[in-house]
Short mmCIF file of C-alpha atoms in Angstrom, two decimals:
data_model
loop_
_atom_site.label_atom_id
_atom_site.label_comp_id
_atom_site.label_asym_id
_atom_site.label_seq_id
_atom_site.Cartn_x
_atom_site.Cartn_y
_atom_site.Cartn_z
CA MET P 1059 12.45 21.17 1.50
CA GLU P 1060 13.95 18.61 4.03
CA ASN P 1061 10.63 17.20 4.90
CA GLU P 1062 8.97 17.31 1.46
CA LEU P 1063 7.09 14.01 0.36
CA LEU P 1064 8.94 11.79 -1.59
CA GLY P 1065 6.07 9.44 -3.34
CA ILE P 1066 4.07 6.62 -1.66
CA HIS P 1067 5.76 4.97 0.99
CA HIS P 1068 2.80 2.09 1.33
CA VAL P 1069 -0.60 1.21 1.17
CA THR P 1070 -2.43 -0.77 4.27
CA ALA P 1071 -5.43 -2.72 3.46
CA MET P 1072 -8.13 -4.98 5.39
CA THR P 1073 -8.57 -8.87 4.73
CA ASP P 1074 -10.88 -11.55 6.15
CA ASN P 1075 -7.98 -14.39 5.66
CA ALA P 1076 -4.15 -13.97 5.79
CA MET P 1077 -3.80 -17.20 4.21
CA ARG P 1078 -5.74 -16.77 1.19
CA ASN P 1079 -4.42 -13.05 0.50
CA TYR P 1080 -0.83 -14.36 0.82
CA ASP P 1081 -1.55 -17.09 -1.69
CA PHE P 1082 -2.95 -14.46 -3.90
CA PHE P 1083 -0.02 -12.02 -3.29
CA THR P 1084 2.79 -14.34 -3.87
CA ASN P 1085 1.76 -17.17 -6.66
CA VAL P 1086 -0.69 -15.10 -8.42
CA LEU P 1087 0.58 -11.33 -8.34
CA GLY P 1088 4.55 -12.28 -7.63
CA MET P 1089 5.09 -10.10 -4.83
CA ARG P 1090 7.36 -11.02 -2.04
CA LEU P 1091 6.20 -11.42 1.46
CA VAL P 1092 9.27 -9.43 3.30
CA LYS P 1093 7.68 -9.55 7.03
CA LYS P 1094 5.03 -11.63 8.38
CA THR P 1095 4.45 -9.75 12.07
CA VAL P 1096 1.57 -8.92 13.92
CA ASN P 1097 -0.59 -5.25 14.07
CA GLN P 1098 1.38 -3.70 16.53
CA ASP P 1099 -2.06 -2.25 17.88
CA ASP P 1100 -3.88 -5.57 18.10
CA ILE P 1101 -1.50 -8.24 18.64
CA HIS P 1102 -3.87 -11.01 18.11
CA THR P 1103 -4.12 -10.04 14.46
CA TYR P 1104 -1.78 -10.45 11.64
CA HIS P 1105 0.15 -7.78 9.49
CA THR P 1106 2.01 -9.02 6.45
CA PHE P 1107 4.09 -6.98 4.00
CA PHE P 1108 4.20 -7.89 0.33
CA ALA P 1109 6.96 -5.71 -1.44
CA ASP P 1110 9.88 -6.17 -4.20
CA ASP P 1111 12.40 -8.35 -3.58
CA VAL P 1112 14.08 -6.43 -0.79
CA GLY P 1113 11.41 -4.56 0.98
CA SER P 1114 12.13 -1.13 -0.69
CA PRO P 1115 10.06 2.05 0.40
CA GLY P 1116 7.13 2.38 -2.25
CA THR P 1117 6.73 -1.03 -2.75
CA ASP P 1118 4.49 -2.43 0.17
CA MET P 1119 1.24 -3.75 -0.02
CA THR P 1120 0.24 -4.60 3.44
CA PHE P 1121 -2.71 -5.99 5.11
CA PHE P 1122 -4.16 -6.22 8.60
CA ASP P 1123 -6.29 -9.76 9.17
CA PHE P 1124 -9.63 -8.88 10.96
CA PRO P 1125 -11.36 -12.20 10.16
CA ASP P 1126 -14.33 -10.84 12.52
CA ASN P 1127 -14.68 -7.69 10.62
CA PRO P 1128 -17.65 -6.98 8.22
CA LYS P 1129 -17.24 -6.96 4.69
CA GLY P 1130 -16.83 -3.61 3.48
CA ALA P 1131 -18.27 -1.71 0.26
CA PRO P 1132 -16.91 0.36 -2.08
CA GLY P 1133 -18.16 3.95 -2.26
CA THR P 1134 -17.18 7.59 -1.53
CA ASN P 1135 -14.84 8.76 1.21
CA SER P 1136 -12.54 6.03 0.80
CA ILE P 1137 -9.27 5.13 -0.62
CA SER P 1138 -11.08 3.41 -3.59
CA ARG P 1139 -8.14 1.57 -5.46
CA THR P 1140 -4.46 0.97 -5.26
CA GLY P 1141 -2.08 1.06 -8.26
CA LEU P 1142 0.87 -1.57 -8.73
CA ARG P 1143 3.46 -0.84 -11.17
CA VAL P 1144 4.61 -3.40 -14.09
CA PRO P 1145 7.65 -2.38 -16.33
CA ASP P 1146 5.76 -1.92 -19.67
CA ASP P 1147 2.70 -2.82 -21.68
CA SER P 1148 3.91 -6.64 -22.38
CA ALA P 1149 4.06 -6.96 -18.89
CA LEU P 1150 0.23 -5.85 -18.64
CA GLU P 1151 -0.38 -8.42 -21.30
CA TYR P 1152 1.32 -11.12 -19.34
CA TYR P 1153 -0.84 -10.52 -16.24
CA ARG P 1154 -4.22 -10.30 -18.29
CA GLU P 1155 -3.26 -13.82 -19.47
CA ARG P 1156 -2.13 -14.98 -15.77
CA PHE P 1157 -5.42 -13.17 -14.81
CA GLU P 1158 -7.47 -15.56 -17.06
CA GLU P 1159 -5.38 -18.55 -16.14
CA PHE P 1160 -6.01 -18.17 -12.39
CA GLY P 1161 -9.64 -16.73 -12.57
CA VAL P 1162 -9.16 -13.56 -11.27
CA LYS P 1163 -11.65 -10.98 -11.90
CA HIS P 1164 -10.48 -8.13 -14.31
CA ASP P 1165 -11.60 -5.29 -16.69
CA GLY P 1166 -9.18 -5.79 -19.60
CA ILE P 1167 -6.43 -3.43 -20.48
CA GLN P 1168 -7.60 0.16 -20.82
CA GLU P 1169 -6.11 3.78 -21.31
CA LEU P 1170 -6.18 6.00 -18.32
CA PHE P 1171 -4.57 9.78 -18.41
CA GLY P 1172 -2.70 8.53 -21.49
CA LYS P 1173 -1.04 5.35 -19.68
CA LYS P 1174 -2.02 1.44 -20.12
CA VAL P 1175 -3.89 -0.06 -17.23
CA LEU P 1176 -5.44 -3.24 -16.18
CA PRO P 1177 -8.04 -2.86 -13.28
CA PHE P 1178 -8.59 -6.07 -11.51
CA GLU P 1179 -10.34 -7.15 -8.04
CA GLU P 1180 -9.14 -9.73 -5.22
CA SER P 1181 -11.93 -12.42 -4.47
CA ASP P 1182 -12.85 -10.35 -1.34
CA GLY P 1183 -13.79 -7.49 -3.76
CA GLN P 1184 -10.29 -5.42 -2.85
CA ARG P 1185 -9.67 -3.21 -5.97
CA TYR P 1186 -6.50 -2.58 -7.76
CA GLN P 1187 -5.19 -1.92 -11.07
CA LEU P 1188 -1.53 -2.52 -12.92
CA PHE P 1189 0.02 0.64 -14.43
CA SER P 1190 2.48 0.18 -17.32
CA ASP P 1191 5.87 2.25 -16.87
CA GLU P 1192 6.19 1.83 -20.56
CA ASN P 1193 6.65 5.68 -20.78
CA ASN P 1194 6.77 6.48 -17.02
CA GLU P 1195 9.44 8.91 -15.54
CA GLY P 1196 9.66 10.11 -11.76
CA VAL P 1197 10.03 8.08 -8.83
CA ALA P 1198 12.06 5.11 -9.28
CA PRO P 1199 10.80 1.58 -9.18
CA GLY P 1200 12.13 -1.21 -6.79
CA LYS P 1201 13.68 -4.52 -7.73
CA PRO P 1202 11.25 -7.53 -8.98
CA TRP P 1203 11.26 -10.38 -6.93
CA ARG P 1204 14.45 -12.54 -8.30
CA ASP P 1205 12.74 -15.62 -7.06
CA GLY P 1206 9.37 -15.19 -7.60
CA PRO P 1207 6.68 -17.11 -9.77
CA VAL P 1208 6.61 -14.14 -12.35
CA PRO P 1209 9.43 -13.66 -14.54
CA GLU P 1210 11.62 -10.43 -13.50
CA ASP P 1211 11.03 -8.56 -17.02
CA LYS P 1212 6.77 -8.93 -16.21
CA ALA P 1213 6.85 -8.49 -12.42
CA ILE P 1214 5.06 -6.37 -10.16
CA TYR P 1215 7.81 -3.77 -8.65
CA GLY P 1216 6.38 -0.95 -6.85
CA LEU P 1217 3.16 0.80 -5.81
CA GLY P 1218 1.33 2.90 -8.52
CA PRO P 1219 -1.13 5.94 -8.26
CA ILE P 1220 -3.46 5.66 -5.25
CA GLU P 1221 -7.14 6.59 -6.06
CA ILE P 1222 -8.95 8.51 -3.62
CA THR P 1223 -12.77 9.16 -3.72
CA VAL P 1224 -14.32 11.80 -1.52
CA SER P 1225 -17.56 14.15 -1.70
CA TYR P 1226 -16.08 17.11 -0.14
CA PHE P 1227 -13.68 17.53 -3.72
CA GLU P 1228 -12.73 20.81 -3.54
CA ASP P 1229 -11.56 20.94 0.48
CA PHE P 1230 -9.81 17.86 0.08
CA GLN P 1231 -8.11 18.99 -3.15
CA LYS P 1232 -6.88 22.26 -0.93
CA VAL P 1233 -5.64 20.20 1.51
CA LEU P 1234 -3.34 17.99 -0.59
CA THR P 1235 -2.15 21.38 -2.43
CA ASP P 1236 -1.66 23.88 0.82
CA ILE P 1237 -0.64 21.25 3.16
CA PHE P 1238 1.17 18.38 1.47
CA GLY P 1239 2.24 20.12 -1.12
CA MET P 1240 0.97 17.98 -3.89
CA LYS P 1241 1.00 19.44 -7.20
CA PRO P 1242 -2.09 19.17 -9.76
CA VAL P 1243 -0.81 17.76 -13.11
CA ILE P 1244 -4.37 16.55 -14.70
CA GLU P 1245 -7.23 18.46 -13.77
CA GLU P 1246 -10.52 17.15 -15.44
CA GLU P 1247 -14.46 17.65 -14.26
CA ASP P 1248 -14.72 16.00 -10.88
CA VAL P 1249 -10.91 14.11 -11.03
CA THR P 1250 -7.63 15.79 -10.62
CA VAL P 1251 -4.05 13.89 -10.80
CA PHE P 1252 -1.28 14.94 -8.46
CA ASN P 1253 2.17 14.48 -8.61
CA VAL P 1254 3.85 13.57 -5.11
CA GLY P 1255 7.46 14.16 -4.70
CA GLU P 1256 9.52 13.14 -8.31
CA GLY P 1257 5.67 12.29 -9.35
CA GLY P 1258 5.22 9.24 -12.13
CA ASN P 1259 3.57 6.14 -11.28
CA GLY P 1260 5.23 5.77 -8.00
CA GLY P 1261 4.39 9.21 -6.80
CA GLN P 1262 1.04 9.89 -7.92
CA VAL P 1263 -2.83 10.74 -6.09
CA ILE P 1264 -6.00 10.28 -8.46
CA LEU P 1265 -8.48 12.25 -6.69
CA ARG P 1266 -12.19 11.39 -7.90
CA LYS P 1267 -15.05 13.51 -6.71
CA ASP P 1268 -18.41 11.28 -5.86
CA GLU P 1269 -21.15 12.68 -3.75
CA ARG P 1270 -23.30 9.49 -4.20
CA THR P 1271 -22.09 6.64 -3.49
CA ALA P 1272 -22.03 5.19 -0.15
CA GLY P 1273 -19.21 2.71 0.80
CA ARG P 1274 -18.63 0.96 4.32
CA GLN P 1275 -15.36 0.43 5.83
CA GLY P 1276 -14.50 -3.48 6.44
CA TYR P 1277 -12.17 -6.38 4.62
CA GLY P 1278 -11.79 -5.94 1.03
CA GLN P 1279 -11.09 -2.14 1.82
CA VAL P 1280 -8.17 0.17 2.47
CA HIS P 1281 -7.33 1.06 5.80
CA HIS P 1282 -4.78 3.89 4.81
CA VAL P 1283 -2.14 5.26 2.93
CA SER P 1284 1.25 6.24 3.74
CA PHE P 1285 3.86 9.05 2.07
CA ARG P 1286 7.62 8.95 2.08
CA VAL P 1287 9.65 11.23 4.11
CA LYS P 1288 13.43 10.88 4.25
CA ASP P 1289 14.18 10.44 7.98
CA HIS P 1290 13.65 11.03 11.79
CA ASP P 1291 14.15 15.02 11.06
CA ALA P 1292 11.66 14.85 8.55
CA ILE P 1293 8.77 13.35 10.60
CA LYS P 1294 9.51 15.77 13.32
CA GLN P 1295 8.89 18.50 11.15
CA TRP P 1296 5.81 17.21 9.88
CA GLU P 1297 4.82 16.73 13.40
CA ALA P 1298 5.34 20.55 14.41
CA LYS P 1299 3.91 21.49 11.21
CA TYR P 1300 0.44 19.65 12.08
CA ASP P 1301 0.80 21.26 15.41
CA GLU P 1302 1.32 24.63 14.10
CA ILE P 1303 -2.01 24.53 11.93
CA GLY P 1304 -3.98 22.60 14.47
CA MET P 1305 -4.11 19.38 12.82
CA GLY P 1306 -4.87 16.25 15.16
CA HIS P 1307 -2.13 13.55 14.90
CA SER P 1308 -0.82 10.48 16.48
CA GLY P 1309 2.64 11.88 17.47
CA ASN P 1310 5.64 10.13 16.14
CA VAL P 1311 5.14 6.06 16.35
CA ASP P 1312 8.24 4.07 16.40
CA ARG P 1313 7.05 0.87 14.24
CA PHE P 1314 10.70 -0.51 14.05
CA TYR P 1315 10.95 -0.82 10.42
CA PHE P 1316 9.77 2.37 10.02
CA GLU P 1317 8.95 5.77 12.06
CA ALA P 1318 4.99 6.81 11.50
CA LEU P 1319 3.17 9.60 11.96
CA TYR P 1320 -0.75 9.45 11.18
CA THR P 1321 -3.62 12.32 10.59
CA ARG P 1322 -7.08 12.04 9.33
CA VAL P 1323 -8.70 14.20 6.20
CA GLY P 1324 -12.22 13.88 6.41
CA HIS P 1325 -12.63 9.75 6.11
CA ILE P 1326 -9.23 9.22 4.93
CA LEU P 1327 -6.24 8.15 7.12
CA ILE P 1328 -3.14 9.45 6.00
CA GLU P 1329 0.29 8.45 7.23
CA VAL P 1330 3.89 9.67 6.60
CA SER P 1331 6.71 6.99 6.78
CA THR P 1332 10.42 7.31 7.21
CA ASP P 1333 12.42 5.25 4.29
CA GLY P 1334 14.44 3.43 6.93
CA PRO P 1335 15.52 1.47 8.92
CA GLY P 1336 13.64 -0.66 6.39
CA PHE P 1337 12.79 -4.96 6.40
CA MET P 1338 16.09 -6.35 5.81
CA ASP P 1339 17.80 -6.02 9.22
CA ASP P 1340 16.18 -8.59 11.50
CA GLU P 1341 15.82 -11.44 9.14
CA PRO P 1342 18.20 -12.94 6.28
CA TYR P 1343 17.60 -12.25 2.60
CA GLU P 1344 16.91 -15.69 1.82
CA THR P 1345 14.17 -16.55 4.38
CA LEU P 1346 12.49 -13.12 4.38
CA GLY P 1347 8.66 -13.25 5.65
CA GLU P 1348 9.04 -17.24 6.31
CA SER P 1349 8.61 -16.85 10.04
CA LEU P 1350 6.71 -14.72 12.62
CA ALA P 1351 9.02 -11.09 12.89
CA LEU P 1352 8.33 -9.31 15.70
CA PRO P 1353 9.85 -5.97 16.77
CA PRO P 1354 12.19 -5.95 19.84
CA PHE P 1355 9.54 -4.68 22.21
CA LEU P 1356 7.07 -7.52 21.43
CA GLU P 1357 9.82 -10.11 21.39
CA PRO P 1358 9.22 -10.61 25.17
CA LYS P 1359 5.30 -11.56 24.47
CA ARG P 1360 6.30 -13.95 21.53
CA GLU P 1361 5.16 -16.95 23.36
CA TYR P 1362 1.87 -15.33 24.18
CA ILE P 1363 1.26 -14.20 20.81
CA GLU P 1364 2.13 -17.40 18.86
CA ALA P 1365 -0.30 -18.74 20.94
CA GLU P 1366 -2.97 -16.59 20.30
CA ILE P 1367 -2.73 -16.14 16.41
CA ARG P 1368 -3.44 -18.84 14.24
CA PRO P 1369 -0.21 -20.13 12.44
CA PHE P 1370 0.09 -20.15 8.48
CA ASP P 1371 2.93 -21.41 6.36
CA THR P 1372 5.22 -18.91 4.25
CA LYS P 1373 8.00 -21.25 4.15
CA ARG P 1374 9.52 -21.11 0.35
CA SER P 1375 13.25 -21.55 0.85
#
């Protein structure tokens, strides 16, 4: 199928402090800042993109910097935990020791659906887990950051399974299978694991049922998840599909680095995004993420934007 979902594209979360978040992602996790830009829907705030060495689709963890947002609370009807991929079990061991060294809150190495994982938290409460690719098959990973602080054979090189928790479990399950074409591969009481595209750690959704815990949106929580589609034609087909079944959507939005289409399923904002053009065309590889990048349609407002947002230093070259 031409418009099928190919895997996870990116996850966008909310932070109250872009500088602290940058320090955590680059210096502790060893992910590369590939783009420092602004939120195109609110140009007074940053939008930062952390990814692999070259900003490959399926490797981006992105953040909206909303300093005046209230703190969120984990709970149901949310994207409850973001997965990140590492090459093997020894990489988990490496990060466990690194988390001890940097004082990162973690739950130790565990097993989840037959895979080794390491759940951890950022200081604002944002929840993640590292997945070992030891025996993984499916969606290919990206390229570890070549000049990052973590050795290449240990470094995070892509997004892992995305955990979504809802109170309307059966209804949501039906939408993921019937509309988004995801395939259930593990079904247990109150949890289903779905493959997206070729599946594996780079193409999985873990859906959990929780009818009790009330969450609250805010910083330290995920804003939306995006799944990969091939190109402009594929995204237009999704637009037509939503129209046909009467699903509300944003219409195709050109984000310059990719095209995007948003829809809401209950409380969960789901985007589909094109694999290209990507993040490499408007900045040289050597200095990715070091200065404020603006898409052409915002370039005329550069002076205003730079005066409005508080600068922070991301120079590494």
